[in-house]
Amino acid sequence: RTLARTFSRLAEKHLGVRKDLVATPLMHDTPTELGQPLEVRDWKRGECEPVPGKTLPQLKVVERDYPNVGRMYEALGPLLERLGNNVKGIDWDTREEYERLKQHVGVIREPGKTEGMPSLAEDVHVCEAILTLAPETNGEVAVRSWKALSEKTGRDHAHLAAGRAHDKITFADIKAQPRKIITAPTWSGLESEEVSYTSGYTNVHERIPFRTLTGRAQFYQDHEWMLDFGEGLCAYRPPLDMGETEPVRRRLGDKPHLVLNWITPHSKWGIHSTYNDNLRMLTLFRGGPVVWISERDAARAGIQDNDWVEALNANGATVARAVVSQRVPEGMAIMYHAQEKIVNVPGSNTTGKRGGILNSVTRVVVKPTHMIGGYAQLAYGFNYYGTVGSQRDEYVLVHKIADGDIDWLERPLTPEREAALNPPDVPQAPYPEAEPPQEAPAETPLRPAARTALDPAFEDAPEREPEVAFGKPS
């Protein structure tokens, strides 16, 4: 927010209001999804005319109000009131939710472009806006979005959310305890106590067409590029040897190690933003990040269950405990997605930095067939670093780290960091260098102002030395 405000202040002088020509891909669930139905023709080679939305990306002129970027960053804009919300080609009205947010989180009162709009100035305001507008967390919106889909299919789907039409999940609700979301057309499964969540359930049982060229579950792709690559039907492609292990193999020398295919699936406990580094999850398992390897591979490298191991290649390195299991195939290493690495993470001897994550040893590999557009489900937009999150063709070297070689990176800070954390004008208690002293050392008394701020009862109390635990003021 501060960055946006500062940028806007500078933009008043240096940028002002400008217009941009923005290109967007031929996207799924838009009229352009059938822009190239039979073959891919290149206008640059004179094979066709350049037509936006067909042989060119969609082109649109967008006004950039740079001096108001900061204000717009903190407000929910008016397009939701005028155009409504949408997902997967389904549109619905959101004027009621827009007005409700004004009452719930308040409005921007600062005079200017965003005055009177719902506030996004605080993190809680943003959370409430998402929860209010999403069909998964607002029953009225869920029913409305299902009705919008019903207009396209000719069948009644609103009954899927009718039983929870009056449910509204707020930030306070999910802060108090987990809440089960509401069935929404955003997804193809049911949120039900009777039916386990299964993708494609509503397509089969509600007869909602699949979002494919044929409207059915489609296994054959007749796109020109897919056929050129020999991938009209599903085909197994072994991982490519990208040579990412060779630069680090020499560093290990004769030390026992394994070359394993690196796989990063979701855990059975959650996906993406579901935290694993909490007391319950850490208590259920090893208390920190883990890598699963097979029993036979582990025996060859002298790795036992719960040993510290390092996985590394030319992309990076990560440190975790080994889970040795007969359930893992030989030649494979598995590290679950979204391990936060904030608990029980030592340093890596390879990088000199703390730990690493599942993607420290991966990179995105872009493939031409990932960049097909204008052909129904074969369409793409950028997914973080590339077209899709397909960093699976990776190999790593895995080797054991002896307990004595584990470095927790708990050495003293640099003088510059010490000075920043402990300003010289504020008296500090000395830190013990080794074992806690038996007797409390003499300490510099806290200043009266600091005492009063901590405990008003000190205001008229006589000066006394602070109590000390482990050499630090309590």
GROMACS .gro file of C-alpha atoms in nm:
model
  474
    1ARG     CA    1   0.000   0.000   0.000
    2THR     CA    2   0.281   0.240   0.088
    3LEU     CA    3   0.456   0.153  -0.237
    4ALA     CA    4   0.139   0.222  -0.438
    5ARG     CA    5   0.087   0.555  -0.265
    6THR     CA    6   0.449   0.660  -0.322
    7PHE     CA    7   0.431   0.555  -0.688
    8SER     CA    8   0.115   0.762  -0.735
    9ARG     CA    9   0.273   1.068  -0.581
   10LEU     CA   10   0.565   1.046  -0.825
   11ALA     CA   11   0.331   0.967  -1.116
   12GLU     CA   12   0.149   1.298  -1.077
   13LYS     CA   13   0.462   1.471  -1.207
   14HIS     CA   14   0.623   1.211  -1.430
   15LEU     CA   15   0.346   0.996  -1.583
   16GLY     CA   16  -0.004   1.137  -1.550
   17VAL     CA   17  -0.289   0.958  -1.730
   18ARG     CA   18  -0.189   0.747  -2.029
   19LYS     CA   19  -0.338   0.488  -2.260
   20ASP     CA   20  -0.203   0.138  -2.314
   21LEU     CA   21  -0.268  -0.114  -2.589
   22VAL     CA   22  -0.314  -0.444  -2.404
   23ALA     CA   23  -0.296  -0.785  -2.571
   24THR     CA   24  -0.475  -1.082  -2.411
   25PRO     CA   25  -0.464  -1.448  -2.526
   26LEU     CA   26  -0.749  -1.627  -2.703
   27MET     CA   27  -0.897  -1.755  -2.380
   28HIS     CA   28  -1.119  -2.043  -2.279
   29ASP     CA   29  -1.485  -1.957  -2.202
   30THR     CA   30  -1.477  -1.650  -2.426
   31PRO     CA   31  -1.594  -1.599  -2.787
   32THR     CA   32  -1.230  -1.618  -2.897
   33GLU     CA   33  -1.198  -1.980  -2.781
   34LEU     CA   34  -1.292  -2.088  -3.134
   35GLY     CA   35  -1.073  -1.831  -3.306
   36GLN     CA   36  -0.854  -2.095  -3.477
   37PRO     CA   37  -1.083  -2.394  -3.535
   38LEU     CA   38  -0.909  -2.591  -3.810
   39GLU     CA   39  -0.546  -2.493  -3.849
   40VAL     CA   40  -0.293  -2.244  -3.718
   41ARG     CA   41  -0.209  -1.981  -3.977
   42ASP     CA   42   0.062  -1.719  -3.926
   43TRP     CA   43  -0.018  -1.370  -4.051
   44LYS     CA   44   0.352  -1.276  -4.029
   45ARG     CA   45   0.420  -1.526  -4.308
   46GLY     CA   46   0.137  -1.394  -4.522
   47GLU     CA   47  -0.079  -1.701  -4.457
   48CYS     CA   48  -0.376  -1.491  -4.341
   49GLU     CA   49  -0.485  -1.143  -4.240
   50PRO     CA   50  -0.402  -1.020  -3.887
   51VAL     CA   51  -0.742  -1.019  -3.714
   52PRO     CA   52  -0.761  -0.948  -3.336
   53GLY     CA   53  -0.938  -1.232  -3.157
   54LYS     CA   54  -0.870  -1.480  -3.438
   55THR     CA   55  -0.519  -1.468  -3.580
   56LEU     CA   56  -0.399  -1.211  -3.327
   57PRO     CA   57  -0.448  -1.175  -2.952
   58GLN     CA   58  -0.740  -0.966  -2.834
   59LEU     CA   59  -0.639  -0.599  -2.840
   60LYS     CA   60  -0.789  -0.333  -2.617
   61VAL     CA   61  -0.700   0.025  -2.530
   62VAL     CA   62  -0.686   0.068  -2.151
   63GLU     CA   63  -0.658   0.398  -1.965
   64ARG     CA   64  -0.384   0.401  -1.700
   65ASP     CA   65  -0.462   0.656  -1.430
   66TYR     CA   66  -0.118   0.640  -1.269
   67PRO     CA   67  -0.166   0.925  -1.017
   68ASN     CA   68  -0.460   0.731  -0.867
   69VAL     CA   69  -0.299   0.385  -0.847
   70GLY     CA   70  -0.262   0.419  -0.469
   71ARG     CA   71  -0.626   0.514  -0.421
   72MET     CA   72  -0.751   0.238  -0.651
   73TYR     CA   73  -0.532  -0.015  -0.470
   74GLU     CA   74  -0.728   0.053  -0.151
   75ALA     CA   75  -1.081   0.044  -0.296
   76LEU     CA   76  -1.313  -0.208  -0.460
   77GLY     CA   77  -1.373  -0.062  -0.805
   78PRO     CA   78  -1.705   0.019  -0.973
   79LEU     CA   79  -1.694  -0.250  -1.244
   80LEU     CA   80  -1.836  -0.508  -1.002
   81GLU     CA   81  -2.134  -0.279  -0.957
   82ARG     CA   82  -2.178  -0.215  -1.329
   83LEU     CA   83  -2.076  -0.546  -1.489
   84GLY     CA   84  -2.108  -0.801  -1.208
   85ASN     CA   85  -1.884  -1.101  -1.146
   86ASN     CA   86  -1.803  -1.401  -1.364
   87VAL     CA   87  -1.627  -1.735  -1.371
   88LYS     CA   88  -1.584  -1.991  -1.651
   89GLY     CA   89  -1.810  -1.801  -1.887
   90ILE     CA   90  -2.091  -1.752  -1.632
   91ASP     CA   91  -2.193  -1.396  -1.537
   92TRP     CA   92  -2.409  -1.275  -1.248
   93ASP     CA   93  -2.511  -0.950  -1.081
   94THR     CA   94  -2.319  -0.833  -0.772
   95ARG     CA   95  -2.480  -0.496  -0.695
   96GLU     CA   96  -2.633  -0.625  -0.372
   97GLU     CA   97  -2.298  -0.755  -0.243
   98TYR     CA   98  -2.124  -0.434  -0.346
   99GLU     CA   99  -2.365  -0.230  -0.134
  100ARG     CA  100  -2.343  -0.478   0.155
  101LEU     CA  101  -1.965  -0.440   0.163
  102LYS     CA  102  -2.003  -0.065   0.205
  103GLN     CA  103  -2.198  -0.129   0.524
  104HIS     CA  104  -1.976  -0.414   0.642
  105VAL     CA  105  -1.622  -0.284   0.592
  106GLY     CA  106  -1.691   0.085   0.536
  107VAL     CA  107  -1.620   0.314   0.244
  108ILE     CA  108  -1.331   0.532   0.132
  109ARG     CA  109  -1.386   0.881   0.274
  110GLU     CA  110  -1.083   1.050   0.123
  111PRO     CA  111  -1.198   1.293  -0.149
  112GLY     CA  112  -1.101   1.176  -0.493
  113LYS     CA  113  -1.162   0.909  -0.752
  114THR     CA  114  -1.247   0.629  -0.507
  115GLU     CA  115  -1.456   0.823  -0.255
  116GLY     CA  116  -1.761   0.621  -0.147
  117MET     CA  117  -1.631   0.286  -0.276
  118PRO     CA  118  -1.596  -0.018  -0.045
  119SER     CA  119  -1.266  -0.011   0.140
  120LEU     CA  120  -0.977  -0.251   0.076
  121ALA     CA  121  -0.743  -0.045   0.291
  122GLU     CA  122  -0.693  -0.320   0.550
  123ASP     CA  123  -0.615  -0.688   0.504
  124VAL     CA  124  -0.939  -0.787   0.678
  125HIS     CA  125  -1.134  -0.571   0.431
  126VAL     CA  126  -0.982  -0.766   0.141
  127CYS     CA  127  -1.072  -1.098   0.304
  128GLU     CA  128  -1.430  -0.985   0.364
  129ALA     CA  129  -1.461  -0.869   0.002
  130ILE     CA  130  -1.350  -1.208  -0.128
  131LEU     CA  131  -1.580  -1.397   0.108
  132THR     CA  132  -1.878  -1.174   0.024
  133LEU     CA  133  -1.837  -1.197  -0.353
  134ALA     CA  134  -1.743  -1.565  -0.389
  135PRO     CA  135  -2.021  -1.821  -0.449
  136GLU     CA  136  -1.830  -2.071  -0.233
  137THR     CA  137  -1.874  -1.853   0.078
  138ASN     CA  138  -2.196  -1.660   0.012
  139GLY     CA  139  -2.511  -1.869  -0.032
  140GLU     CA  140  -2.707  -1.601  -0.217
  141VAL     CA  141  -2.425  -1.559  -0.467
  142ALA     CA  142  -2.401  -1.938  -0.508
  143VAL     CA  143  -2.771  -1.966  -0.596
  144ARG     CA  144  -2.745  -1.670  -0.833
  145SER     CA  145  -2.442  -1.816  -1.013
  146TRP     CA  146  -2.610  -2.156  -1.050
  147LYS     CA  147  -2.916  -1.983  -1.199
  148ALA     CA  148  -2.686  -1.810  -1.448
  149LEU     CA  149  -2.550  -2.149  -1.552
  150SER     CA  150  -2.905  -2.286  -1.576
  151GLU     CA  151  -2.980  -2.027  -1.843
  152LYS     CA  152  -2.704  -2.178  -2.055
  153THR     CA  153  -2.785  -2.547  -2.000
  154GLY     CA  154  -3.165  -2.526  -1.986
  155ARG     CA  155  -3.170  -2.730  -1.665
  156ASP     CA  156  -3.227  -2.624  -1.304
  157HIS     CA  157  -2.902  -2.632  -1.106
  158ALA     CA  158  -2.991  -2.385  -0.830
  159HIS     CA  159  -3.105  -2.671  -0.606
  160LEU     CA  160  -2.737  -2.758  -0.551
  161ALA     CA  161  -2.696  -2.452  -0.328
  162ALA     CA  162  -3.056  -2.384  -0.225
  163GLY     CA  163  -3.014  -2.548   0.115
  164ARG     CA  164  -2.742  -2.297   0.205
  165ALA     CA  165  -2.887  -1.992   0.033
  166HIS     CA  166  -2.881  -1.793   0.358
  167ASP     CA  167  -2.530  -1.894   0.467
  168LYS     CA  168  -2.265  -1.625   0.467
  169ILE     CA  169  -1.914  -1.716   0.578
  170THR     CA  170  -1.725  -1.418   0.720
  171PHE     CA  171  -1.365  -1.366   0.821
  172ALA     CA  172  -1.466  -1.397   1.186
  173ASP     CA  173  -1.624  -1.735   1.108
  174ILE     CA  174  -1.314  -1.888   0.951
  175LYS     CA  175  -1.095  -1.733   1.218
  176ALA     CA  176  -1.299  -1.912   1.484
  177GLN     CA  177  -1.295  -2.252   1.313
  178PRO     CA  178  -1.283  -2.413   0.967
  179ARG     CA  179  -1.606  -2.388   0.766
  180LYS     CA  180  -1.734  -2.610   0.486
  181ILE     CA  181  -1.778  -2.410   0.169
  182ILE     CA  182  -2.087  -2.403  -0.051
  183THR     CA  183  -2.129  -2.594  -0.378
  184ALA     CA  184  -2.056  -2.351  -0.661
  185PRO     CA  185  -2.024  -2.369  -1.042
  186THR     CA  186  -1.662  -2.263  -1.003
  187TRP     CA  187  -1.587  -2.630  -0.943
  188SER     CA  188  -1.729  -2.954  -1.081
  189GLY     CA  189  -1.772  -3.143  -0.753
  190LEU     CA  190  -2.025  -3.127  -0.469
  191GLU     CA  191  -1.968  -2.998  -0.116
  192SER     CA  192  -2.190  -3.257   0.048
  193GLU     CA  193  -2.205  -3.477   0.357
  194GLU     CA  194  -2.338  -3.763   0.142
  195VAL     CA  195  -2.111  -3.743  -0.164
  196SER     CA  196  -1.733  -3.728  -0.151
  197TYR     CA  197  -1.585  -3.447  -0.357
  198THR     CA  198  -1.515  -3.579  -0.707
  199SER     CA  199  -1.420  -3.367  -1.005
  200GLY     CA  200  -1.663  -3.399  -1.293
  201TYR     CA  201  -1.952  -3.501  -1.066
  202THR     CA  202  -2.185  -3.221  -1.178
  203ASN     CA  203  -2.096  -3.281  -1.543
  204VAL     CA  204  -2.219  -3.639  -1.515
  205HIS     CA  205  -2.508  -3.614  -1.269
  206GLU     CA  206  -2.633  -3.263  -1.355
  207ARG     CA  207  -2.566  -3.313  -1.725
  208ILE     CA  208  -2.359  -2.998  -1.747
  209PRO     CA  209  -2.143  -3.016  -2.061
  210PHE     CA  210  -1.772  -3.056  -1.999
  211ARG     CA  211  -1.575  -2.743  -2.086
  212THR     CA  212  -1.424  -2.908  -2.394
  213LEU     CA  213  -1.459  -2.873  -2.769
  214THR     CA  214  -1.709  -3.161  -2.777
  215GLY     CA  215  -1.880  -3.095  -2.444
  216ARG     CA  216  -1.782  -3.445  -2.336
  217ALA     CA  217  -1.488  -3.603  -2.157
  218GLN     CA  218  -1.238  -3.580  -2.439
  219PHE     CA  219  -0.934  -3.806  -2.483
  220TYR     CA  220  -0.840  -3.734  -2.845
  221GLN     CA  221  -0.705  -3.395  -2.951
  222ASP     CA  222  -0.722  -3.315  -3.321
  223HIS     CA  223  -0.539  -2.984  -3.299
  224GLU     CA  224  -0.271  -2.949  -3.565
  225TRP     CA  225   0.012  -2.897  -3.314
  226MET     CA  226  -0.093  -3.192  -3.097
  227LEU     CA  227  -0.088  -3.421  -3.400
  228ASP     CA  228   0.250  -3.285  -3.511
  229PHE     CA  229   0.392  -3.379  -3.171
  230GLY     CA  230   0.234  -3.725  -3.184
  231GLU     CA  231   0.012  -3.645  -2.887
  232GLY     CA  232  -0.336  -3.673  -3.033
  233LEU     CA  233  -0.397  -3.942  -2.771
  234CYS     CA  234  -0.256  -3.956  -2.419
  235ALA     CA  235   0.105  -4.070  -2.436
  236TYR     CA  236   0.371  -4.142  -2.178
  237ARG     CA  237   0.679  -3.925  -2.209
  238PRO     CA  238   0.971  -4.017  -1.981
  239PRO     CA  239   1.141  -3.732  -1.794
  240LEU     CA  240   1.396  -3.547  -2.004
  241ASP     CA  241   1.759  -3.558  -1.902
  242MET     CA  242   1.818  -3.185  -1.853
  243GLY     CA  243   2.165  -3.241  -1.710
  244GLU     CA  244   2.077  -3.064  -1.387
  245THR     CA  245   2.257  -3.318  -1.167
  246GLU     CA  246   2.594  -3.317  -1.344
  247PRO     CA  247   2.727  -2.983  -1.210
  248VAL     CA  248   2.676  -3.095  -0.848
  249ARG     CA  249   2.769  -3.463  -0.881
  250ARG     CA  250   3.138  -3.374  -0.871
  251ARG     CA  251   3.094  -3.189  -0.541
  252LEU     CA  252   2.980  -3.507  -0.366
  253GLY     CA  253   3.274  -3.709  -0.493
  254ASP     CA  254   3.264  -4.064  -0.356
  255LYS     CA  255   2.996  -3.984  -0.097
  256PRO     CA  256   2.698  -4.225  -0.130
  257HIS     CA  257   2.410  -4.055  -0.308
  258LEU     CA  258   2.103  -4.126  -0.519
  259VAL     CA  259   1.980  -3.979  -0.847
  260LEU     CA  260   1.601  -3.962  -0.816
  261ASN     CA  261   1.308  -3.823  -1.012
  262TRP     CA  262   1.164  -3.534  -0.807
  263ILE     CA  263   0.785  -3.536  -0.758
  264THR     CA  264   0.589  -3.267  -0.565
  265PRO     CA  265   0.225  -3.380  -0.516
  266HIS     CA  266  -0.035  -3.232  -0.284
  267SER     CA  267  -0.053  -3.392   0.057
  268LYS     CA  268  -0.368  -3.569   0.169
  269TRP     CA  269  -0.423  -3.298   0.431
  270GLY     CA  270  -0.456  -2.992   0.212
  271ILE     CA  271  -0.349  -2.794  -0.094
  272HIS     CA  272  -0.183  -2.461  -0.165
  273SER     CA  273  -0.263  -2.227   0.124
  274THR     CA  274  -0.350  -2.499   0.378
  275TYR     CA  275  -0.071  -2.470   0.631
  276ASN     CA  276   0.120  -2.779   0.738
  277ASP     CA  277   0.353  -2.604   0.983
  278ASN     CA  278   0.104  -2.590   1.268
  279LEU     CA  279   0.102  -2.783   1.593
  280ARG     CA  280  -0.156  -3.039   1.485
  281MET     CA  281   0.010  -3.127   1.154
  282LEU     CA  282   0.360  -3.128   1.299
  283THR     CA  283   0.246  -3.354   1.583
  284LEU     CA  284   0.088  -3.598   1.338
  285PHE     CA  285   0.418  -3.651   1.159
  286ARG     CA  286   0.788  -3.560   1.177
  287GLY     CA  287   0.770  -3.206   1.310
  288GLY     CA  288   0.907  -3.044   0.998
  289PRO     CA  289   0.972  -3.085   0.624
  290VAL     CA  290   1.022  -3.437   0.488
  291VAL     CA  291   1.126  -3.617   0.169
  292TRP     CA  292   0.986  -3.963   0.095
  293ILE     CA  293   1.217  -4.223  -0.065
  294SER     CA  294   1.194  -4.598  -0.120
  295GLU     CA  295   1.341  -4.857   0.115
  296ARG     CA  296   1.571  -5.000  -0.151
  297ASP     CA  297   1.706  -4.662  -0.258
  298ALA     CA  298   1.764  -4.566   0.105
  299ALA     CA  299   1.961  -4.885   0.173
  300ARG     CA  300   2.191  -4.817  -0.122
  301ALA     CA  301   2.279  -4.469   0.008
  302GLY     CA  302   2.301  -4.562   0.376
  303ILE     CA  303   1.995  -4.354   0.464
  304GLN     CA  304   1.775  -4.458   0.755
  305ASP     CA  305   1.427  -4.337   0.840
  306ASN     CA  306   1.429  -3.984   0.989
  307ASP     CA  307   1.788  -3.909   0.881
  308TRP     CA  308   1.860  -3.559   0.757
  309VAL     CA  309   1.907  -3.553   0.379
  310GLU     CA  310   1.981  -3.289   0.119
  311ALA     CA  311   1.826  -3.289  -0.228
  312LEU     CA  312   2.016  -3.076  -0.476
  313ASN     CA  313   2.080  -3.008  -0.843
  314ALA     CA  314   2.187  -2.716  -1.060
  315ASN     CA  315   1.867  -2.529  -0.973
  316GLY     CA  316   1.914  -2.527  -0.595
  317ALA     CA  317   1.899  -2.737  -0.280
  318THR     CA  318   1.658  -2.827   0.000
  319VAL     CA  319   1.712  -2.997   0.337
  320ALA     CA  320   1.458  -3.223   0.511
  321ARG     CA  321   1.421  -3.547   0.704
  322ALA     CA  322   1.391  -3.873   0.513
  323VAL     CA  323   1.075  -4.082   0.528
  324VAL     CA  324   1.177  -4.431   0.417
  325SER     CA  325   0.872  -4.618   0.287
  326GLN     CA  326   0.792  -4.929   0.087
  327ARG     CA  327   0.511  -4.733  -0.077
  328VAL     CA  328   0.749  -4.514  -0.279
  329PRO     CA  329   0.872  -4.662  -0.611
  330GLU     CA  330   1.244  -4.695  -0.666
  331GLY     CA  331   1.400  -4.402  -0.847
  332MET     CA  332   1.156  -4.146  -0.706
  333ALA     CA  333   1.170  -3.881  -0.433
  334ILE     CA  334   0.849  -3.716  -0.311
  335MET     CA  335   0.824  -3.385  -0.128
  336TYR     CA  336   0.473  -3.266  -0.056
  337HIS     CA  337   0.362  -2.935  -0.198
  338ALA     CA  338   0.335  -2.629   0.030
  339GLN     CA  339   0.554  -2.718   0.325
  340GLU     CA  340   0.612  -2.373   0.468
  341LYS     CA  341   0.963  -2.440   0.600
  342ILE     CA  342   0.924  -2.220   0.906
  343VAL     CA  343   0.977  -2.489   1.171
  344ASN     CA  344   1.274  -2.724   1.220
  345VAL     CA  345   1.464  -2.611   0.909
  346PRO     CA  346   1.846  -2.624   0.919
  347GLY     CA  347   2.077  -2.457   0.673
  348SER     CA  348   2.195  -2.611   0.348
  349ASN     CA  349   2.568  -2.673   0.326
  350THR     CA  350   2.539  -2.628  -0.050
  351THR     CA  351   2.371  -2.288  -0.063
  352GLY     CA  352   2.472  -2.153   0.278
  353LYS     CA  353   2.110  -2.050   0.329
  354ARG     CA  354   1.834  -2.192   0.543
  355GLY     CA  355   1.677  -2.504   0.400
  356GLY     CA  356   1.492  -2.454   0.073
  357ILE     CA  357   1.145  -2.554  -0.044
  358LEU     CA  358   0.998  -2.812  -0.279
  359ASN     CA  359   1.055  -2.585  -0.579
  360SER     CA  360   1.412  -2.490  -0.487
  361VAL     CA  361   1.529  -2.771  -0.716
  362THR     CA  362   1.274  -2.722  -0.997
  363ARG     CA  363   1.218  -2.488  -1.286
  364VAL     CA  364   0.938  -2.436  -1.534
  365VAL     CA  365   0.994  -2.599  -1.873
  366VAL     CA  366   0.789  -2.440  -2.152
  367LYS     CA  367   0.654  -2.672  -2.420
  368PRO     CA  368   0.497  -2.557  -2.750
  369THR     CA  369   0.178  -2.759  -2.698
  370HIS     CA  370   0.124  -2.564  -2.376
  371MET     CA  371   0.091  -2.248  -2.583
  372ILE     CA  372  -0.203  -2.347  -2.803
  373GLY     CA  373  -0.480  -2.088  -2.799
  374GLY     CA  374  -0.815  -2.028  -2.961
  375TYR     CA  375  -0.921  -2.393  -2.954
  376ALA     CA  376  -1.172  -2.448  -2.671
  377GLN     CA  377  -0.999  -2.617  -2.375
  378LEU     CA  378  -0.662  -2.581  -2.550
  379ALA     CA  379  -0.609  -2.223  -2.439
  380TYR     CA  380  -0.376  -2.068  -2.187
  381GLY     CA  381  -0.291  -1.767  -1.979
  382PHE     CA  382   0.033  -1.726  -1.791
  383ASN     CA  383   0.053  -1.935  -1.474
  384TYR     CA  384   0.324  -1.764  -1.264
  385TYR     CA  385   0.657  -1.827  -1.445
  386GLY     CA  386   0.519  -2.012  -1.746
  387THR     CA  387   0.213  -2.143  -1.924
  388VAL     CA  388   0.133  -2.421  -1.675
  389GLY     CA  389   0.283  -2.542  -1.349
  390SER     CA  390   0.453  -2.846  -1.498
  391GLN     CA  391   0.789  -2.862  -1.322
  392ARG     CA  392   0.803  -3.241  -1.310
  393ASP     CA  393   1.090  -3.330  -1.543
  394GLU     CA  394   1.350  -3.288  -1.271
  395TYR     CA  395   1.616  -3.509  -1.118
  396VAL     CA  396   1.794  -3.448  -0.789
  397LEU     CA  397   2.088  -3.592  -0.602
  398VAL     CA  398   1.989  -3.706  -0.253
  399HIS     CA  399   2.254  -3.771   0.011
  400LYS     CA  400   2.259  -3.816   0.386
  401ILE     CA  401   2.371  -3.536   0.619
  402ALA     CA  402   2.526  -3.656   0.944
  403ASP     CA  403   2.370  -3.508   1.257
  404GLY     CA  404   2.703  -3.349   1.343
  405ASP     CA  405   2.709  -3.165   1.009
  406ILE     CA  406   2.369  -3.002   1.055
  407ASP     CA  407   2.408  -2.623   1.065
  408TRP     CA  408   2.117  -2.432   1.220
  409LEU     CA  409   2.266  -2.097   1.115
  410GLU     CA  410   2.237  -1.963   1.468
  411ARG     CA  411   2.569  -1.779   1.469
  412PRO     CA  412   2.588  -1.415   1.591
  413LEU     CA  413   2.448  -1.148   1.366
  414THR     CA  414   2.671  -0.913   1.171
  415PRO     CA  415   2.762  -0.584   1.347
  416GLU     CA  416   2.530  -0.398   1.109
  417ARG     CA  417   2.232  -0.621   1.194
  418GLU     CA  418   2.310  -0.604   1.566
  419ALA     CA  419   2.316  -0.224   1.548
  420ALA     CA  420   1.985  -0.217   1.360
  421LEU     CA  421   1.813  -0.447   1.610
  422ASN     CA  422   1.973  -0.294   1.920
  423PRO     CA  423   2.006   0.084   1.876
  424PRO     CA  424   2.294   0.227   2.081
  425ASP     CA  425   2.072   0.483   2.256
  426VAL     CA  426   1.858   0.208   2.413
  427PRO     CA  427   2.030   0.018   2.698
  428GLN     CA  428   2.047  -0.355   2.626
  429ALA     CA  429   2.111  -0.649   2.855
  430PRO     CA  430   2.411  -0.860   2.753
  431TYR     CA  431   2.336  -1.194   2.590
  432PRO     CA  432   2.502  -1.504   2.738
  433GLU     CA  433   2.769  -1.656   2.518
  434ALA     CA  434   2.722  -2.010   2.643
  435GLU     CA  435   2.537  -2.154   2.941
  436PRO     CA  436   2.299  -1.925   3.134
  437PRO     CA  437   2.483  -1.768   3.429
  438GLN     CA  438   2.404  -1.889   3.779
  439GLU     CA  439   2.377  -1.535   3.907
  440ALA     CA  440   2.220  -1.249   3.725
  441PRO     CA  441   2.484  -1.005   3.596
  442ALA     CA  442   2.457  -0.637   3.661
  443GLU     CA  443   2.219  -0.483   3.413
  444THR     CA  444   2.161  -0.133   3.292
  445PRO     CA  445   1.832  -0.021   3.448
  446LEU     CA  446   1.542   0.039   3.218
  447ARG     CA  447   1.462   0.403   3.161
  448PRO     CA  448   1.167   0.534   3.367
  449ALA     CA  449   0.973   0.610   3.050
  450ALA     CA  450   1.013   0.252   2.931
  451ARG     CA  451   0.907   0.117   3.271
  452THR     CA  452   0.596   0.334   3.275
  453ALA     CA  453   0.501   0.225   2.924
  454LEU     CA  454   0.528  -0.141   3.024
  455ASP     CA  455   0.356  -0.106   3.360
  456PRO     CA  456   0.191   0.219   3.477
  457ALA     CA  457   0.239   0.102   3.837
  458PHE     CA  458   0.608   0.180   3.799
  459GLU     CA  459   0.541   0.552   3.758
  460ASP     CA  460   0.577   0.631   4.128
  461ALA     CA  461   0.774   0.322   4.226
  462PRO     CA  462   1.137   0.347   4.340
  463GLU     CA  463   1.409   0.250   4.097
  464ARG     CA  464   1.505  -0.117   4.109
  465GLU     CA  465   1.705  -0.354   3.897
  466PRO     CA  466   1.507  -0.554   3.637
  467GLU     CA  467   1.455  -0.923   3.692
  468VAL     CA  468   1.677  -1.129   3.468
  469ALA     CA  469   1.624  -1.471   3.311
  470PHE     CA  470   1.903  -1.631   3.111
  471GLY     CA  471   2.095  -1.308   3.107
  472LYS     CA  472   1.819  -1.105   2.939
  473PRO     CA  473   1.582  -0.854   3.103
  474SER     CA  474   1.242  -1.010   3.163
   0.00000   0.00000   0.00000
